[in-house]
Coordinates of C-alpha atoms and ligand atoms in Angstrom, one line a residue:
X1467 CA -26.7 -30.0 -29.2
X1468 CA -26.1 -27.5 -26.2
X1469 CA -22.6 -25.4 -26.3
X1470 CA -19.5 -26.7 -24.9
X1471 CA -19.0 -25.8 -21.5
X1472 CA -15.2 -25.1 -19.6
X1473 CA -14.8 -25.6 -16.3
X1474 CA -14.1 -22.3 -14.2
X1475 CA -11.8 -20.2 -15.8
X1476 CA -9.7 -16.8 -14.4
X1477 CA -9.8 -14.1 -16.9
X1478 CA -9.3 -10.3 -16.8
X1479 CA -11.7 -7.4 -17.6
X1480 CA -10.3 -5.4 -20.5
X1481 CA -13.5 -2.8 -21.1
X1482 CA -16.7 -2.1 -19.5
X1483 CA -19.7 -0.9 -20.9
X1484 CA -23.3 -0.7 -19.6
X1485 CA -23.7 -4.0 -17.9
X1486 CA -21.8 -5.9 -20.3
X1487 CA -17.6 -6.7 -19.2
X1488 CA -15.2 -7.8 -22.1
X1489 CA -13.0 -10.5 -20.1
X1490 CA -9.6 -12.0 -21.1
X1491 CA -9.2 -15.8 -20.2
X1492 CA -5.8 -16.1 -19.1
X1493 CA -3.8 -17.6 -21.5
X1494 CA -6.2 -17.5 -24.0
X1495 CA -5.2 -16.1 -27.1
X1496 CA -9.0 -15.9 -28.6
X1497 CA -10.6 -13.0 -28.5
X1498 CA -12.5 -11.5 -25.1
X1499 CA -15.5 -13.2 -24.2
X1500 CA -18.3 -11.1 -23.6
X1501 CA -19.3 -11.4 -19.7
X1502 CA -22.5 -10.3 -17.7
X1503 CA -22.2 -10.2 -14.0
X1504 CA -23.9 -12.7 -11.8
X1505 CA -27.4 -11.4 -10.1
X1506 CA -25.6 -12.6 -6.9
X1507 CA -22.5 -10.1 -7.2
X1508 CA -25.2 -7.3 -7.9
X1509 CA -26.8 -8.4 -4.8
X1510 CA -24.2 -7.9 -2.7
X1511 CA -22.6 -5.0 -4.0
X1512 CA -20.0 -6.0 -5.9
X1513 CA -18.5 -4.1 -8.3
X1514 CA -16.3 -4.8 -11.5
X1515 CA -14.4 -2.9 -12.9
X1516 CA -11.7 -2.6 -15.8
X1517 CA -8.4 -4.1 -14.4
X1518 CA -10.4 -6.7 -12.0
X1519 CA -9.3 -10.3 -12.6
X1520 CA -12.6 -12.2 -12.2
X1521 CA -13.5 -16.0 -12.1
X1522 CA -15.8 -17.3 -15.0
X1523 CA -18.6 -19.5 -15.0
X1524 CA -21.0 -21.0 -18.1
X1525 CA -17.9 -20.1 -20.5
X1526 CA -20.0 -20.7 -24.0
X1527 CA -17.3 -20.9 -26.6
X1528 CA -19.8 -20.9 -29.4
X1529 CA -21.4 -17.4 -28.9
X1530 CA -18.1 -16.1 -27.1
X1531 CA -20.0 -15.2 -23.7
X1532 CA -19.7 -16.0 -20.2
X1533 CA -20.7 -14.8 -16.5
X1534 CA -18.6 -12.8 -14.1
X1535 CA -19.2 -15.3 -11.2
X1536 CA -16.5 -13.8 -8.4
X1537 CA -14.2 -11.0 -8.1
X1538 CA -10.7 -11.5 -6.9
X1539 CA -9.3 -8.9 -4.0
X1540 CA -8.2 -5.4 -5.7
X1541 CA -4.3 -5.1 -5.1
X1542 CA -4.6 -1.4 -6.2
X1543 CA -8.0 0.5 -6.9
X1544 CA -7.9 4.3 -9.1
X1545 CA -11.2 6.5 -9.0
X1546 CA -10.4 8.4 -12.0
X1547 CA -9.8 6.9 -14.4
X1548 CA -11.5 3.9 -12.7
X1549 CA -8.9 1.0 -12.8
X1550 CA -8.4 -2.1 -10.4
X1551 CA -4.9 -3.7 -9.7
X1552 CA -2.9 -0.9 -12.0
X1553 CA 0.3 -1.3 -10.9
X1554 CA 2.5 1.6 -12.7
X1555 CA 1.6 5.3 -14.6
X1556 CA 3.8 5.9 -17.6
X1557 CA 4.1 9.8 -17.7
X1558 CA 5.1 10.9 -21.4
X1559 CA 6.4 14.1 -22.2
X1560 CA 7.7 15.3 -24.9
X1561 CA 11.4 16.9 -25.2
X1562 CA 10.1 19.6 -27.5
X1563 CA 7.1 20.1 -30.1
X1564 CA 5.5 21.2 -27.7
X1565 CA 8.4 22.0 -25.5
X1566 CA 8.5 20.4 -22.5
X1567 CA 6.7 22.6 -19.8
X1568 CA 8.7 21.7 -16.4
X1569 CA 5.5 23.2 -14.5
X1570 CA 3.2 20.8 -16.1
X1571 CA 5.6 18.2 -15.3
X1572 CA 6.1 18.8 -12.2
X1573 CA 2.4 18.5 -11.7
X1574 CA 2.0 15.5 -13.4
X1575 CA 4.9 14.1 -11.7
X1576 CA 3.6 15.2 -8.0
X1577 CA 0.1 13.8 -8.8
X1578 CA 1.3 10.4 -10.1
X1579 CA 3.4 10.3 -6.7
X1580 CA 0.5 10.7 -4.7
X1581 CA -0.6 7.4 -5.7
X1582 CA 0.4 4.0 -4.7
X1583 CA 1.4 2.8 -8.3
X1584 CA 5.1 3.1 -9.3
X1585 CA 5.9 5.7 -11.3
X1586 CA 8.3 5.5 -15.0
X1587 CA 8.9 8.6 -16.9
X1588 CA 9.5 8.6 -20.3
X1589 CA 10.3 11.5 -22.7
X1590 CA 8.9 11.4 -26.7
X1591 CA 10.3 12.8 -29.7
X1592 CA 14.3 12.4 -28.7
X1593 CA 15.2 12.3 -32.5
X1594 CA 14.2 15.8 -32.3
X1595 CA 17.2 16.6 -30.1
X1596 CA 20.6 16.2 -29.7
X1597 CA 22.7 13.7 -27.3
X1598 CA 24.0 17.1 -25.2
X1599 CA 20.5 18.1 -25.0
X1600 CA 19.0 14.7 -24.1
X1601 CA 21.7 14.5 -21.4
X1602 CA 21.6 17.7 -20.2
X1603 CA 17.7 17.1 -19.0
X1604 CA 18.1 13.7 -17.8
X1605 CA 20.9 15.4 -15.4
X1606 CA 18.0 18.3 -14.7
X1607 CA 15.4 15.7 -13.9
X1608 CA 17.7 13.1 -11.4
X1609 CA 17.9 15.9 -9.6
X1610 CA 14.0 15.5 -9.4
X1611 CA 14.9 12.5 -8.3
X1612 CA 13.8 10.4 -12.0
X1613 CA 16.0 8.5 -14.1
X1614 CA 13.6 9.3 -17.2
X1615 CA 13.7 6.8 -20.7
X1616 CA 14.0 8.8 -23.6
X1617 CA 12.4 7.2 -26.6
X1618 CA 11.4 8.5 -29.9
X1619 CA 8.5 6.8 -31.5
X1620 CA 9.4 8.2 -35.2
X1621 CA 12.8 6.2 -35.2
X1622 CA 12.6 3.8 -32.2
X1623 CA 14.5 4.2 -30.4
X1624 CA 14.4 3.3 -26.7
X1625 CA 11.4 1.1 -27.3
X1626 CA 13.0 -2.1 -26.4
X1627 CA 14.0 -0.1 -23.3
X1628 CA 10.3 0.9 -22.3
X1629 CA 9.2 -2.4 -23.4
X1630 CA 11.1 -4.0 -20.7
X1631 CA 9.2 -1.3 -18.0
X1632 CA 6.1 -2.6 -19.0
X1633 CA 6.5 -6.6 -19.1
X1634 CA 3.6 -8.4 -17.0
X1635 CA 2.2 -5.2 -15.3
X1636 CA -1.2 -3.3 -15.8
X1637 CA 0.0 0.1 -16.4
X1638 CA -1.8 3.5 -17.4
X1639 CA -1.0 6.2 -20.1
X1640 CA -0.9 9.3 -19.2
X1641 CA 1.0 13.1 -20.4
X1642 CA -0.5 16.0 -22.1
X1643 CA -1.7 16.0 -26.0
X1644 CA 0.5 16.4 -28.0
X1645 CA 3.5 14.1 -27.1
X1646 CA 2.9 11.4 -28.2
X1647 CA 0.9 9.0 -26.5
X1648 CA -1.3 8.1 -29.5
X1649 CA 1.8 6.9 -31.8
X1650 CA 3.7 5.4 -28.7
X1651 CA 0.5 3.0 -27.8
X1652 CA 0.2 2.1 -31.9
X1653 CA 3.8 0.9 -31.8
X1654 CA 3.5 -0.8 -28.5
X1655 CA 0.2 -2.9 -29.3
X1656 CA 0.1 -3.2 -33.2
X1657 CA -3.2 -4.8 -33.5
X1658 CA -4.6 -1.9 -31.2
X1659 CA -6.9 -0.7 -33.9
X1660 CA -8.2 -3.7 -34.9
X1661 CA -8.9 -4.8 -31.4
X1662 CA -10.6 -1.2 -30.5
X1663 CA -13.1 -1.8 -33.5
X1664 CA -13.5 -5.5 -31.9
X1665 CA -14.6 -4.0 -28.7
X1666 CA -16.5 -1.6 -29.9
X1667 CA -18.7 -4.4 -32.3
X1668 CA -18.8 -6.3 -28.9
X1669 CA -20.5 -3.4 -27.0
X1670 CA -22.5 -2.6 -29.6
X1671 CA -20.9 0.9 -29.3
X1672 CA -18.6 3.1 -30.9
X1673 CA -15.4 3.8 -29.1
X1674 CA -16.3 7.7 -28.1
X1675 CA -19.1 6.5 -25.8
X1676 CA -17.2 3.6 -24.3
X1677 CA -17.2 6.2 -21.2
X1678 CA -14.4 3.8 -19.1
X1679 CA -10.8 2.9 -19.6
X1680 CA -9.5 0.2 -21.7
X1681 CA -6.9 -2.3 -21.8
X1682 CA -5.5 -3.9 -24.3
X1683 CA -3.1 -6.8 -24.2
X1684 CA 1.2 -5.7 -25.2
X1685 CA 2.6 -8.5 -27.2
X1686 CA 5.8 -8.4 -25.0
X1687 CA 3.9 -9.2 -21.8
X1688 CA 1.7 -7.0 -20.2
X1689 CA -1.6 -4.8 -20.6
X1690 CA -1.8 -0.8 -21.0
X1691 CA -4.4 1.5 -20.4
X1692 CA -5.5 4.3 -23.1
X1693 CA -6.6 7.1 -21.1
X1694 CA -6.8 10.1 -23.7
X1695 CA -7.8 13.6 -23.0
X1696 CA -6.6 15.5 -20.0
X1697 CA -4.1 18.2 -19.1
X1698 CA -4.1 19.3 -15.9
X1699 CA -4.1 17.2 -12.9
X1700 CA -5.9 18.5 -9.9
X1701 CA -3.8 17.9 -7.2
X1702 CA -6.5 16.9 -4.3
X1703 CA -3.7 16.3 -1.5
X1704 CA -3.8 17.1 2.0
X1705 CA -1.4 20.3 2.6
X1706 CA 1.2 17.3 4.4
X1707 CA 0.9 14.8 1.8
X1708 CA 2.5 17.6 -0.4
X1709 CA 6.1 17.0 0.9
X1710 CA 6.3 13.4 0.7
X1711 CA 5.0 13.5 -3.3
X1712 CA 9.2 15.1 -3.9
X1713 CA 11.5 12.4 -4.3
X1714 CA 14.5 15.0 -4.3
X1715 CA 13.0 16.5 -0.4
X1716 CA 12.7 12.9 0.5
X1717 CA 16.1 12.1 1.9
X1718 CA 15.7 15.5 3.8
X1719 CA 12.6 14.5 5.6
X1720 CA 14.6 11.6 6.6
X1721 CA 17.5 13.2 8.0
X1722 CA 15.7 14.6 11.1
X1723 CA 12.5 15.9 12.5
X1724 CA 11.5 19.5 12.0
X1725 CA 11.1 21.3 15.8
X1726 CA 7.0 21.7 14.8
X1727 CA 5.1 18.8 14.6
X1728 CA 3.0 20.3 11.9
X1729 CA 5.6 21.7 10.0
X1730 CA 5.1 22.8 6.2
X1731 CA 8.4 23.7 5.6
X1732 CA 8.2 27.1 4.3
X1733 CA 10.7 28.7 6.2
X1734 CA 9.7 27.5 10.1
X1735 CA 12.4 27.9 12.5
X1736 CA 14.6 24.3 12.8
X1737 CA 12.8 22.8 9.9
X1738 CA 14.6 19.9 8.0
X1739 CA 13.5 20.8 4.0
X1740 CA 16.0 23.6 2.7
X1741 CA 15.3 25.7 0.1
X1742 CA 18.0 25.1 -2.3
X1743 CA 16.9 23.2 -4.8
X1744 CA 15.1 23.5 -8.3
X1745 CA 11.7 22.7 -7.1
X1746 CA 11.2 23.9 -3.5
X1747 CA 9.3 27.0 -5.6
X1748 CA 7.1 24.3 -7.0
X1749 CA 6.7 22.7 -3.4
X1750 CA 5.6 25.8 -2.2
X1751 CA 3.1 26.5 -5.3
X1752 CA 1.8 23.1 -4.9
X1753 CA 1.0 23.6 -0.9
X1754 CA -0.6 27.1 -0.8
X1755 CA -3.4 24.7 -3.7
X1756 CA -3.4 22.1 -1.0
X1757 CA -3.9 24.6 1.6
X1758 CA -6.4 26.2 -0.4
X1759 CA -8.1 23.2 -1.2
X1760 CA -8.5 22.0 2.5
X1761 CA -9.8 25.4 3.5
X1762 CA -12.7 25.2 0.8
X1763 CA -13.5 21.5 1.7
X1764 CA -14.0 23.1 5.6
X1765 CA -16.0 25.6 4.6
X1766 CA -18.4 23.1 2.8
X1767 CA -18.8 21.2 6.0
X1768 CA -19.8 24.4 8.1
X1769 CA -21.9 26.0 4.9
X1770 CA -24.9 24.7 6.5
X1771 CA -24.3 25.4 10.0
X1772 CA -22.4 29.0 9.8
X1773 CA -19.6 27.2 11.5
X1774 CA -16.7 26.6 10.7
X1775 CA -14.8 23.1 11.1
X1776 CA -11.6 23.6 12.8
X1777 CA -9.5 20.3 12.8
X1778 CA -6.7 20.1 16.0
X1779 CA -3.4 18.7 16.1
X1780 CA -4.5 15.8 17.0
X1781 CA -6.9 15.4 14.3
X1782 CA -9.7 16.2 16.4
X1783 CA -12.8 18.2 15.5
X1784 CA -14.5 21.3 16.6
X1785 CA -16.4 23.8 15.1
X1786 CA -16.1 27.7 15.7
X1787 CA -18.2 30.4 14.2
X1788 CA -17.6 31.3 10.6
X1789 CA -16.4 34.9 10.9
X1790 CA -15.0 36.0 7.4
X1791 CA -18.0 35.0 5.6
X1792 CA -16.9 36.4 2.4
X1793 CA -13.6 34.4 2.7
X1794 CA -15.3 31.0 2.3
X1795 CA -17.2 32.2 -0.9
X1796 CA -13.9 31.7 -2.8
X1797 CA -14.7 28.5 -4.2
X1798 CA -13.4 29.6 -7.7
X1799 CA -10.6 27.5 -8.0
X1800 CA -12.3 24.1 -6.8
X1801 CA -14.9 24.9 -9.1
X1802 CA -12.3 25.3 -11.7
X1803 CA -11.2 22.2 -11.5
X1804 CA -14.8 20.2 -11.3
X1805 CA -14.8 20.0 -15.3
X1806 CA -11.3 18.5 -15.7
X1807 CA -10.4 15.0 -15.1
X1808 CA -8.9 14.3 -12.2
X1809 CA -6.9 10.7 -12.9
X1810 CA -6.2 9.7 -9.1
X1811 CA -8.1 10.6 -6.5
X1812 CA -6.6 10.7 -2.9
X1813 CA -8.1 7.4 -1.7
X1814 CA -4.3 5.5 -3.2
X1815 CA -2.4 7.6 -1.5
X1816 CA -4.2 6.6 1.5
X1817 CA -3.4 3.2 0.5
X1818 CA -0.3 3.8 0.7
X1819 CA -0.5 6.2 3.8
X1820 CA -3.3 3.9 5.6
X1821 CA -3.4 4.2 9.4
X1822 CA -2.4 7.8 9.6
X1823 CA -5.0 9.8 10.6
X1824 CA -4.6 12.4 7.7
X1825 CA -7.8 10.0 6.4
X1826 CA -9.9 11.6 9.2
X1827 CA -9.5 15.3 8.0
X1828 CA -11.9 14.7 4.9
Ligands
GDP2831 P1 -0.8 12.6 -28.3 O1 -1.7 13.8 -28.4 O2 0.0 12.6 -27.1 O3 -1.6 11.3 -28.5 O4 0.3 12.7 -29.5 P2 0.3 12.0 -31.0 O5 0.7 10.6 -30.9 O6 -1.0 12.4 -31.7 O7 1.5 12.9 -31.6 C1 1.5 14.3 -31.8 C2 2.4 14.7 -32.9 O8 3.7 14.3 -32.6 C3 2.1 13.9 -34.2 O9 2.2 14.8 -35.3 C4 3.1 12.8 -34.3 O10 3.5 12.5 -35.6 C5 4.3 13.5 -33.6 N1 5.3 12.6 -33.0 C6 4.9 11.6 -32.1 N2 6.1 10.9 -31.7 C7 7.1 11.6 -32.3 C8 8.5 11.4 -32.3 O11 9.1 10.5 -31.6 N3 9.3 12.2 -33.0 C9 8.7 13.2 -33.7 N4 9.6 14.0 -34.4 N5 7.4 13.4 -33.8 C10 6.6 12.6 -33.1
ZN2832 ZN1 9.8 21.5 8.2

């Protein structure tokens, strides 16, 4: 007797490996089927990834398998880690043990903020505190321009809180080691364990080499990605894009235009962005990396020619001859950064930023 066959079904992919995708079935309770994609989609260069909601075809119920036949339209799309349709980051920090490192943060925050997904803070460990210190930082950080949760995973407490945050949304985990992230995602999807070692059987591999994200399914409503392992963000903005990535400076930019059209608001005559407040030093750290950044990223494109690209108001090209040789050397810091994970690449803030011509400049 041949296998049951559905009819088309919608489903969601939860983990890839190799050339195998562990899909979902909307409101199916069972346990992912596991999917191959159709020669077809190959053919024409579609990819899946983790996130994508996919349409289904030769569903056998028996052996738990089925074929990726179509790909719905990405709503959001992340390079690193490589998620479709992720609609929020939860940032967690911790309050102390380790104490929290406003540096860090502020990197974390400004990196998140470069991409199109909404953005919920959430600080770990609260029981560790008390109710002056909890509210003294919240006050510190809506300045920032965040209204941050603060949760403690030992007693609790705000969970019902961050629950709520996460209800029917794809979001991804991320914060440094250390605060958290491990016990907050065992109390948020209880069976996690069980399900990793499901996936894992499924894929025929251990966890450790399942090399993309992974979702898993929140009881309240919902999926969450893991996304273990990295503590420092590289930035990857274009020097103008830093401004906009500061909720706090926002309402300033708003106010008025600055007398220079390319203003960087470091101090230019009749510029709109003052200088009193907590994080304009961290603006102006984060800008001089941009800044640093987009010279490097020139002097790749003229490496081969001894030229160097020279990019107008305008956004127009030319190229002039590479005089400071020795300046373009200084590649140290992009180096630096080639063997950390970089979450979000630039391409979602052009999502968000799409038809300025700041996409030209790479
Ligand atoms: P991760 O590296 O971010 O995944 O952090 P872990 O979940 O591994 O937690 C790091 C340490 O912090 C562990 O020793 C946890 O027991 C501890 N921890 C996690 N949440 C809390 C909390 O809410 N309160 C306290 N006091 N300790 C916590
Ligand atoms: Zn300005």
């Amino acid at each position: 007797m041949s296998p049951p066959l559905l009819p088309q079904a919608w489903g969601t992919v939860m983990a890839i490996q190799a050339n195998y995708y562990l899909v979902q079935v909307d409101q199916s309770s069972g346990s992912p089927l596991l999917c191959t994609r159709r020669a077809r989609l190959k053919k024409m260069g579609q990819k899946v990834m983790v996130g994508d909601r996919v349409g289904l075809e030769e569903i056998d119920l028996v052996a738990n398998q089925a074929a990726i036949a179509s790909v719905e339209p990405r709503k959001t799309e992340l390079s690193r880690p490589p998620v479709a349709n992720a609609e929020q980051i939860l940032l967690v920090f911790s309050l102390v043990e380790p104490p929290l490192e406003v540096w860090q943060l502020s990197r974390f925050l400004v990196k998140a903020e470069s991409t199109a997904l909404t953005l919920r803070l959430c600080l770990n460990k609260a029981d560790l505190l008390t109710d002056a210190e909890i509210e003294s930082w919240q006050a510190r950080l809506g300045h920032w321009g965040y209204s941050p949760i603060t949760v403690s995973t030992l007693t609790q407490s705000g969970l019902s809180l961050l629950q709520d945050q996460l209800r029917h949304k794809i979001t991804l985990l991320a914060g440094p080691s250390g605060v958290g992230k491990s016990s907050l995602i065992n109390l948020l999807v209880p069976d996690r364990t069980q399900r990793v070692k499901q996936v894992s059987g499924k894929l025929q591999k251990g966890r450790h080499t399942t090399r993309h994200v992974e979702l898993f399914a929140l009881p309240t409503g919902g999926l969450i990605a893991d996304t273990p392992g990295f503590n420092q963000p590289d930035l990857d903005l274009l020097p103008e894009e830093v401004i906009h990535c500061f909720p706090e400076a926002r309402p300033q930019l708003e106010q008025g235009t600055c007398y220079f059209k390319d203003c960087l608001h470091r101090g230019e005559p009749h510029c709109v962005i003052s200088s009193d407040w907590e994080r304009y030093e961290h603006y102006l750290t984060f800008l001089a990396e941009a800044l640093e950044q987009q010279q490097y990223r020139s002097s790749l494109h003229s490496e081969d020619t001894g030229m160097k690209l020279k990019i107008g108001e305008a956004g127009e090209r030319s190229y002039e001859p590479k005089l400071e040789s020795k300046k373009y050397r200084r590649q140290s810091r992009r180096t630096k950064h080639q063997h950390l994970h970089s979450f979000y690449n630039d391409h979602d803030f052009k999502n968000r930023s799409q038809g300025s011509d700041s996409e030209n400049h790479d």
